[in-house]
mmCIF file of N, CA and C in Angstrom:
data_model
loop_
_atom_site.group_PDB
_atom_site.id
_atom_site.type_symbol
_atom_site.label_atom_id
_atom_site.label_comp_id
_atom_site.label_asym_id
_atom_site.label_seq_id
_atom_site.Cartn_x
_atom_site.Cartn_y
_atom_site.Cartn_z
ATOM 1 N N MET A 1 115.150 161.475 179.345
ATOM 2 C CA MET A 1 116.284 161.282 179.185
ATOM 3 C C MET A 1 116.849 159.935 178.422
ATOM 4 N N PRO A 2 117.311 159.782 177.589
ATOM 5 C CA PRO A 2 117.448 158.291 177.113
ATOM 6 C C PRO A 2 118.171 157.092 177.630
ATOM 7 N N SER A 3 118.056 155.886 177.759
ATOM 8 C CA SER A 3 118.304 154.721 178.171
ATOM 9 C C SER A 3 119.958 154.537 178.094
ATOM 10 N N GLU A 4 120.651 154.160 178.874
ATOM 11 C CA GLU A 4 121.997 153.658 179.058
ATOM 12 C C GLU A 4 122.379 153.351 177.741
ATOM 13 N N LYS A 5 121.122 152.301 177.312
ATOM 14 C CA LYS A 5 121.909 151.384 175.952
ATOM 15 C C LYS A 5 121.603 152.248 175.093
ATOM 16 N N THR A 6 120.946 153.218 174.675
ATOM 17 C CA THR A 6 120.749 154.267 174.081
ATOM 18 C C THR A 6 121.770 155.072 173.757
ATOM 19 N N LEU A 7 122.343 155.669 174.654
ATOM 20 C CA LEU A 7 123.740 156.153 174.537
ATOM 21 C C LEU A 7 125.020 155.556 174.322
ATOM 22 N N LYS A 8 125.074 154.446 174.404
ATOM 23 C CA LYS A 8 126.158 153.018 174.415
ATOM 24 C C LYS A 8 125.963 153.168 172.793
ATOM 25 N N ARG A 9 124.926 152.581 172.089
ATOM 26 C CA ARG A 9 124.580 152.916 170.817
ATOM 27 C C ARG A 9 125.349 154.121 170.226
ATOM 28 N N ILE A 10 124.876 155.019 170.796
ATOM 29 C CA ILE A 10 125.309 156.288 169.968
ATOM 30 C C ILE A 10 126.501 156.389 169.978
ATOM 31 N N VAL A 11 127.147 155.990 171.001
ATOM 32 C CA VAL A 11 128.664 156.205 171.179
ATOM 33 C C VAL A 11 129.849 155.369 170.277
ATOM 34 N N ILE A 12 128.962 154.277 170.098
ATOM 35 C CA ILE A 12 129.557 153.104 169.035
ATOM 36 C C ILE A 12 129.116 153.668 167.812
ATOM 37 N N ILE A 13 128.285 154.119 167.354
ATOM 38 C CA ILE A 13 127.994 154.494 166.074
ATOM 39 C C ILE A 13 128.725 155.607 165.402
ATOM 40 N N LEU A 14 129.114 156.765 166.446
ATOM 41 C CA LEU A 14 130.013 158.255 166.371
ATOM 42 C C LEU A 14 131.490 157.234 166.477
ATOM 43 N N GLY A 15 131.643 156.556 167.188
ATOM 44 C CA GLY A 15 133.174 155.846 167.202
ATOM 45 C C GLY A 15 133.554 155.025 165.632
ATOM 46 N N VAL A 16 132.074 154.411 165.235
ATOM 47 C CA VAL A 16 132.787 153.978 163.828
ATOM 48 C C VAL A 16 132.833 155.173 162.647
ATOM 49 N N LEU A 17 131.958 155.936 162.901
ATOM 50 C CA LEU A 17 131.746 157.176 161.623
ATOM 51 C C LEU A 17 132.938 157.630 162.001
ATOM 52 N N LEU A 18 134.069 157.936 163.217
ATOM 53 C CA LEU A 18 135.273 158.506 163.315
ATOM 54 C C LEU A 18 136.416 157.778 162.857
ATOM 55 N N VAL A 19 136.217 156.603 162.955
ATOM 56 C CA VAL A 19 137.665 155.328 162.296
ATOM 57 C C VAL A 19 137.335 155.276 160.762
ATOM 58 N N THR A 20 135.940 155.641 160.330
ATOM 59 C CA THR A 20 135.718 155.554 158.735
ATOM 60 C C THR A 20 136.468 156.797 158.428
ATOM 61 N N GLY A 21 136.160 157.716 159.072
ATOM 62 C CA GLY A 21 136.437 159.293 158.354
ATOM 63 C C GLY A 21 138.076 159.063 158.401
ATOM 64 N N PHE A 22 138.643 158.873 159.383
ATOM 65 C CA PHE A 22 140.189 158.659 159.654
ATOM 66 C C PHE A 22 140.673 157.953 158.763
ATOM 67 N N PHE A 23 140.510 156.508 158.147
ATOM 68 C CA PHE A 23 140.746 155.754 156.960
ATOM 69 C C PHE A 23 140.683 156.600 155.616
ATOM 70 N N GLY A 24 139.289 157.022 155.764
ATOM 71 C CA GLY A 24 138.816 157.825 154.582
ATOM 72 C C GLY A 24 139.843 159.092 154.075
ATOM 73 N N ILE A 25 140.491 159.604 154.849
ATOM 74 C CA ILE A 25 141.365 160.727 154.965
ATOM 75 C C ILE A 25 142.760 160.189 154.636
ATOM 76 N N ALA A 26 143.375 159.264 155.256
ATOM 77 C CA ALA A 26 144.375 158.549 155.077
ATOM 78 C C ALA A 26 144.723 157.710 153.831
ATOM 79 N N GLY A 27 143.791 157.604 153.168
ATOM 80 C CA GLY A 27 143.621 156.802 152.054
ATOM 81 C C GLY A 27 143.638 157.690 151.143
ATOM 82 N N THR A 28 143.029 158.767 151.050
ATOM 83 C CA THR A 28 143.003 160.000 150.029
ATOM 84 C C THR A 28 144.480 160.727 149.965
ATOM 85 N N ILE A 29 145.113 160.443 151.113
ATOM 86 C CA ILE A 29 146.532 161.166 151.177
ATOM 87 C C ILE A 29 147.797 159.717 150.451
ATOM 88 N N ILE A 30 147.251 158.786 150.767
ATOM 89 C CA ILE A 30 148.063 158.134 150.423
ATOM 90 C C ILE A 30 147.758 157.626 148.698
ATOM 91 N N TYR A 31 146.763 157.950 148.337
ATOM 92 C CA TYR A 31 146.430 157.749 146.980
ATOM 93 C C TYR A 31 146.815 158.738 146.138
ATOM 94 N N ARG A 32 146.921 160.149 146.693
ATOM 95 C CA ARG A 32 147.161 161.340 145.779
ATOM 96 C C ARG A 32 148.679 161.294 145.684
ATOM 97 N N SER A 33 149.588 161.077 146.897
ATOM 98 C CA SER A 33 150.990 160.852 147.085
ATOM 99 C C SER A 33 151.567 159.687 145.896
ATOM 100 N N ILE A 34 150.930 158.712 145.609
ATOM 101 C CA ILE A 34 151.289 157.803 144.885
ATOM 102 C C ILE A 34 150.881 158.096 143.222
ATOM 103 N N ASN A 35 149.611 158.963 143.252
ATOM 104 C CA ASN A 35 149.335 159.430 141.748
ATOM 105 C C ASN A 35 149.061 160.729 141.645
ATOM 106 N N PRO A 36 150.513 161.344 141.487
ATOM 107 C CA PRO A 36 150.706 162.768 141.478
ATOM 108 C C PRO A 36 149.963 163.534 140.301
ATOM 109 N N VAL A 37 149.422 164.596 140.616
ATOM 110 C CA VAL A 37 148.798 165.628 139.406
ATOM 111 C C VAL A 37 149.669 165.327 138.110
ATOM 112 N N GLN A 38 149.210 165.215 137.133
ATOM 113 C CA GLN A 38 149.777 165.015 135.656
ATOM 114 C C GLN A 38 149.674 166.574 135.009
ATOM 115 N N GLU A 39 150.297 167.297 134.633
ATOM 116 C CA GLU A 39 150.352 168.624 134.309
ATOM 117 C C GLU A 39 149.804 168.284 132.691
ATOM 118 N N VAL A 40 148.858 169.286 132.209
ATOM 119 C CA VAL A 40 148.250 169.127 130.976
ATOM 120 C C VAL A 40 148.614 170.062 130.318
ATOM 121 N N GLU A 41 149.235 169.796 129.118
ATOM 122 C CA GLU A 41 149.901 170.516 127.927
ATOM 123 C C GLU A 41 149.062 171.539 127.194
ATOM 124 N N VAL A 42 149.623 172.790 127.207
ATOM 125 C CA VAL A 42 148.527 173.718 126.621
ATOM 126 C C VAL A 42 149.291 174.204 125.247
ATOM 127 N N ALA A 43 148.088 174.427 124.109
ATOM 128 C CA ALA A 43 148.872 174.896 122.790
ATOM 129 C C ALA A 43 149.453 176.281 123.176
ATOM 130 N N SER A 44 150.465 176.456 122.600
ATOM 131 C CA SER A 44 151.095 177.523 122.319
ATOM 132 C C SER A 44 150.348 178.723 121.232
ATOM 133 N N VAL A 45 150.300 179.835 121.804
ATOM 134 C CA VAL A 45 149.627 180.565 121.147
ATOM 135 C C VAL A 45 150.677 181.835 120.817
ATOM 136 N N VAL A 46 151.093 182.618 119.500
ATOM 137 C CA VAL A 46 152.166 183.205 119.444
ATOM 138 C C VAL A 46 151.327 185.104 119.810
ATOM 139 N N TYR A 47 151.810 185.754 120.894
ATOM 140 C CA TYR A 47 151.682 186.720 121.111
ATOM 141 C C TYR A 47 152.089 187.760 121.093
ATOM 142 N N GLU A 48 151.371 189.367 120.754
ATOM 143 C CA GLU A 48 152.122 190.431 120.971
ATOM 144 C C GLU A 48 151.676 191.528 121.216
ATOM 145 N N ALA A 49 152.226 192.818 121.426
ATOM 146 C CA ALA A 49 151.520 193.471 122.326
ATOM 147 C C ALA A 49 150.537 194.283 121.830
ATOM 148 N N VAL A 50 149.388 194.428 122.343
ATOM 149 C CA VAL A 50 148.610 195.517 121.833
ATOM 150 C C VAL A 50 148.183 196.701 122.828
ATOM 151 N N SER A 51 147.945 197.828 122.392
ATOM 152 C CA SER A 51 148.465 198.793 123.320
ATOM 153 C C SER A 51 147.331 200.061 122.966
ATOM 154 N N SER A 52 147.588 200.831 124.275
ATOM 155 C CA SER A 52 146.705 202.337 123.884
ATOM 156 C C SER A 52 147.887 203.375 124.111
ATOM 157 N N PRO A 53 147.409 204.238 124.006
ATOM 158 C CA PRO A 53 148.619 205.239 124.593
ATOM 159 C C PRO A 53 149.290 205.210 125.816
ATOM 160 N N SER A 54 148.588 204.546 126.671
ATOM 161 C CA SER A 54 149.397 204.403 127.807
ATOM 162 C C SER A 54 149.413 203.269 128.608
ATOM 163 N N VAL A 55 148.979 202.183 128.003
ATOM 164 C CA VAL A 55 149.324 200.471 128.539
ATOM 165 C C VAL A 55 149.636 199.890 127.106
ATOM 166 N N SER A 56 149.963 198.571 127.715
ATOM 167 C CA SER A 56 150.428 197.689 126.630
ATOM 168 C C SER A 56 149.724 196.021 127.361
ATOM 169 N N PHE A 57 149.280 195.599 126.466
ATOM 170 C CA PHE A 57 148.990 193.629 127.036
ATOM 171 C C PHE A 57 149.228 193.020 125.925
ATOM 172 N N PRO A 58 149.721 191.515 126.194
ATOM 173 C CA PRO A 58 149.762 190.630 125.299
ATOM 174 C C PRO A 58 148.675 190.222 125.027
ATOM 175 N N THR A 59 148.354 190.224 123.231
ATOM 176 C CA THR A 59 147.462 189.544 123.039
ATOM 177 C C THR A 59 147.702 188.598 121.450
ATOM 178 N N PRO A 60 146.749 187.590 121.129
ATOM 179 C CA PRO A 60 147.196 186.885 120.259
ATOM 180 C C PRO A 60 147.414 187.575 118.865
ATOM 181 N N LYS A 61 148.193 187.120 118.201
ATOM 182 C CA LYS A 61 149.023 187.467 116.892
ATOM 183 C C LYS A 61 148.294 188.026 115.923
ATOM 184 N N GLY A 62 148.060 189.332 115.697
ATOM 185 C CA GLY A 62 147.226 189.470 114.278
ATOM 186 C C GLY A 62 145.981 190.491 114.760
ATOM 187 N N ALA A 63 145.463 190.498 116.214
ATOM 188 C CA ALA A 63 144.312 190.779 116.824
ATOM 189 C C ALA A 63 144.127 192.597 116.690
ATOM 190 N N GLU A 64 143.108 192.851 116.605
ATOM 191 C CA GLU A 64 142.973 194.410 116.714
ATOM 192 C C GLU A 64 142.537 194.816 117.762
ATOM 193 N N LEU A 65 142.624 195.884 118.321
ATOM 194 C CA LEU A 65 142.450 196.722 119.234
ATOM 195 C C LEU A 65 140.612 197.271 119.364
ATOM 196 N N ILE A 66 139.544 196.856 120.056
ATOM 197 C CA ILE A 66 138.651 197.302 119.870
ATOM 198 C C ILE A 66 138.431 198.611 121.042
ATOM 199 N N GLY A 67 138.784 197.705 122.098
ATOM 200 C CA GLY A 67 138.692 198.950 123.671
ATOM 201 C C GLY A 67 139.344 198.572 124.369
ATOM 202 N N ILE A 68 139.636 199.414 125.452
ATOM 203 C CA ILE A 68 140.140 198.659 126.984
ATOM 204 C C ILE A 68 139.232 199.766 127.777
ATOM 205 N N SER A 69 138.952 198.971 128.881
ATOM 206 C CA SER A 69 137.734 199.383 130.128
ATOM 207 C C SER A 69 138.851 198.721 131.208
ATOM 208 N N HIS A 70 138.838 199.496 132.355
ATOM 209 C CA HIS A 70 139.153 198.595 133.437
ATOM 210 C C HIS A 70 138.603 199.696 134.616
ATOM 211 N N ASN A 71 138.603 199.020 136.036
ATOM 212 C CA ASN A 71 138.449 199.274 137.244
ATOM 213 C C ASN A 71 139.447 199.215 138.159
ATOM 214 N N MET A 72 139.424 199.404 139.576
ATOM 215 C CA MET A 72 140.668 199.053 140.457
ATOM 216 C C MET A 72 141.336 197.850 140.574
ATOM 217 N N ALA A 73 140.455 196.864 140.125
ATOM 218 C CA ALA A 73 141.218 195.805 140.352
ATOM 219 C C ALA A 73 141.137 194.500 138.519
ATOM 220 N N VAL A 74 140.755 194.910 137.696
ATOM 221 C CA VAL A 74 140.582 194.189 136.478
ATOM 222 C C VAL A 74 140.457 195.107 135.044
ATOM 223 N N THR A 75 141.513 194.429 134.033
ATOM 224 C CA THR A 75 141.405 195.700 133.073
ATOM 225 C C THR A 75 141.025 194.481 131.824
ATOM 226 N N ILE A 76 139.764 195.046 131.132
ATOM 227 C CA ILE A 76 139.464 194.114 130.291
ATOM 228 C C ILE A 76 139.748 195.150 128.796
ATOM 229 N N VAL A 77 140.836 194.020 127.743
ATOM 230 C CA VAL A 77 141.104 194.222 126.737
ATOM 231 C C VAL A 77 140.269 193.756 125.820
ATOM 232 N N HIS A 78 139.475 194.556 124.961
ATOM 233 C CA HIS A 78 138.403 193.848 124.060
ATOM 234 C C HIS A 78 139.086 193.971 122.725
ATOM 235 N N ILE A 79 139.251 192.840 122.086
ATOM 236 C CA ILE A 79 139.997 192.725 120.705
ATOM 237 C C ILE A 79 139.148 191.841 119.453
ATOM 238 N N LYS A 80 139.412 192.002 118.465
ATOM 239 C CA LYS A 80 138.975 191.259 117.197
ATOM 240 C C LYS A 80 139.995 190.631 116.822
ATOM 241 N N ASN A 81 140.541 188.858 116.921
ATOM 242 C CA ASN A 81 141.264 188.332 116.350
ATOM 243 C C ASN A 81 141.390 188.150 114.624
ATOM 244 N N LYS A 82 142.342 187.330 114.235
ATOM 245 C CA LYS A 82 142.429 187.599 112.906
ATOM 246 C C LYS A 82 141.495 186.793 112.079
ATOM 247 N N GLN A 83 140.675 185.904 113.040
ATOM 248 C CA GLN A 83 139.809 185.235 112.396
ATOM 249 C C GLN A 83 138.456 185.977 112.391
ATOM 250 N N GLY A 84 138.307 187.041 112.816
ATOM 251 C CA GLY A 84 137.261 188.000 113.182
ATOM 252 C C GLY A 84 136.245 187.696 114.080
ATOM 253 N N VAL A 85 136.291 186.899 115.303
ATOM 254 C CA VAL A 85 135.810 186.580 116.311
ATOM 255 C C VAL A 85 136.531 187.517 117.568
ATOM 256 N N GLU A 86 135.592 188.213 117.949
ATOM 257 C CA GLU A 86 135.740 189.371 119.038
ATOM 258 C C GLU A 86 135.908 188.578 120.450
ATOM 259 N N GLN A 87 137.118 189.114 121.204
ATOM 260 C CA GLN A 87 137.348 188.363 122.423
ATOM 261 C C GLN A 87 137.334 189.529 123.789
ATOM 262 N N ARG A 88 137.103 189.191 124.776
ATOM 263 C CA ARG A 88 137.438 190.286 125.748
ATOM 264 C C ARG A 88 138.590 189.150 126.864
ATOM 265 N N LEU A 89 139.388 189.902 127.221
ATOM 266 C CA LEU A 89 140.599 189.342 127.827
ATOM 267 C C LEU A 89 140.556 189.971 128.837
ATOM 268 N N ALA A 90 140.888 189.249 130.287
ATOM 269 C CA ALA A 90 140.692 190.069 131.317
ATOM 270 C C ALA A 90 142.336 189.894 132.111
ATOM 271 N N TYR A 91 142.949 191.221 132.473
ATOM 272 C CA TYR A 91 144.225 191.247 133.051
ATOM 273 C C TYR A 91 143.817 191.594 134.486
ATOM 274 N N ASP A 92 145.064 191.269 135.512
ATOM 275 C CA ASP A 92 144.978 192.127 136.654
ATOM 276 C C ASP A 92 145.302 193.737 136.710
ATOM 277 N N SER A 93 145.064 194.384 136.809
ATOM 278 C CA SER A 93 145.310 195.552 136.647
ATOM 279 C C SER A 93 146.686 196.528 137.750
ATOM 280 N N ARG A 94 146.780 195.359 139.003
ATOM 281 C CA ARG A 94 148.008 196.425 139.654
ATOM 282 C C ARG A 94 149.071 195.337 138.680
ATOM 283 N N THR A 95 149.252 194.000 138.387
ATOM 284 C CA THR A 95 150.677 193.358 137.872
ATOM 285 C C THR A 95 150.380 193.051 136.659
ATOM 286 N N GLY A 96 149.181 193.311 135.632
ATOM 287 C CA GLY A 96 149.379 193.099 134.351
ATOM 288 C C GLY A 96 149.020 191.537 134.132
ATOM 289 N N GLU A 97 148.866 190.741 135.042
ATOM 290 C CA GLU A 97 148.851 189.138 134.627
ATOM 291 C C GLU A 97 147.736 188.686 134.218
ATOM 292 N N PHE A 98 147.729 188.115 133.127
ATOM 293 C CA PHE A 98 146.665 187.433 132.510
ATOM 294 C C PHE A 98 145.602 186.738 133.291
ATOM 295 N N LEU A 99 144.439 187.157 133.255
ATOM 296 C CA LEU A 99 143.336 186.311 134.249
ATOM 297 C C LEU A 99 142.501 185.144 133.244
ATOM 298 N N GLY A 100 142.202 185.500 132.224
ATOM 299 C CA GLY A 100 141.509 184.989 131.506
ATOM 300 C C GLY A 100 140.773 185.424 130.445
ATOM 301 N N GLU A 101 140.145 184.729 129.534
ATOM 302 C CA GLU A 101 138.969 184.919 128.719
ATOM 303 C C GLU A 101 137.666 185.436 128.959
ATOM 304 N N LEU A 102 137.056 186.590 129.062
ATOM 305 C CA LEU A 102 135.474 186.581 129.341
ATOM 306 C C LEU A 102 135.006 185.829 128.212
ATOM 307 N N VAL A 103 133.532 185.066 128.875
ATOM 308 C CA VAL A 103 133.056 184.553 127.940
ATOM 309 C C VAL A 103 131.331 185.018 128.262
ATOM 310 N N LEU A 104 130.986 185.718 127.145
ATOM 311 C CA LEU A 104 129.527 186.124 127.406
ATOM 312 C C LEU A 104 128.534 185.322 126.895
ATOM 313 N N GLU A 105 127.690 185.113 127.415
ATOM 314 C CA GLU A 105 126.549 184.070 127.255
ATOM 315 C C GLU A 105 125.211 184.968 126.510
ATOM 316 N N LYS A 106 125.006 184.883 125.457
ATOM 317 C CA LYS A 106 124.089 185.342 124.741
ATOM 318 C C LYS A 106 122.806 184.677 125.308
ATOM 319 N N PRO A 107 121.268 185.327 125.649
ATOM 320 C CA PRO A 107 120.235 184.944 126.075
ATOM 321 C C PRO A 107 119.320 184.290 125.110
#
């Protein structure tokens, strides 16, 4: 069993860590309230609907539809933009909300 002196040192160290953590959290809250997150401006892209016989998705203007695949959660629209670059755009299958562009890494 550790001595009484050792236990007192452990309690003091844990107390110091607890107070330090409290001040760290309080400092972070104060810092974030003084410096709010600034919004990033995103360049606008003109979109038009690319559609198959049954569905329609907004894609960059002048894009050519290559294919559409989907499962229960995500619909992927495979297009070729007007620069000739192929893109895969992901949409939520239920809401149609744009989720982002899929980037395929080449081995």
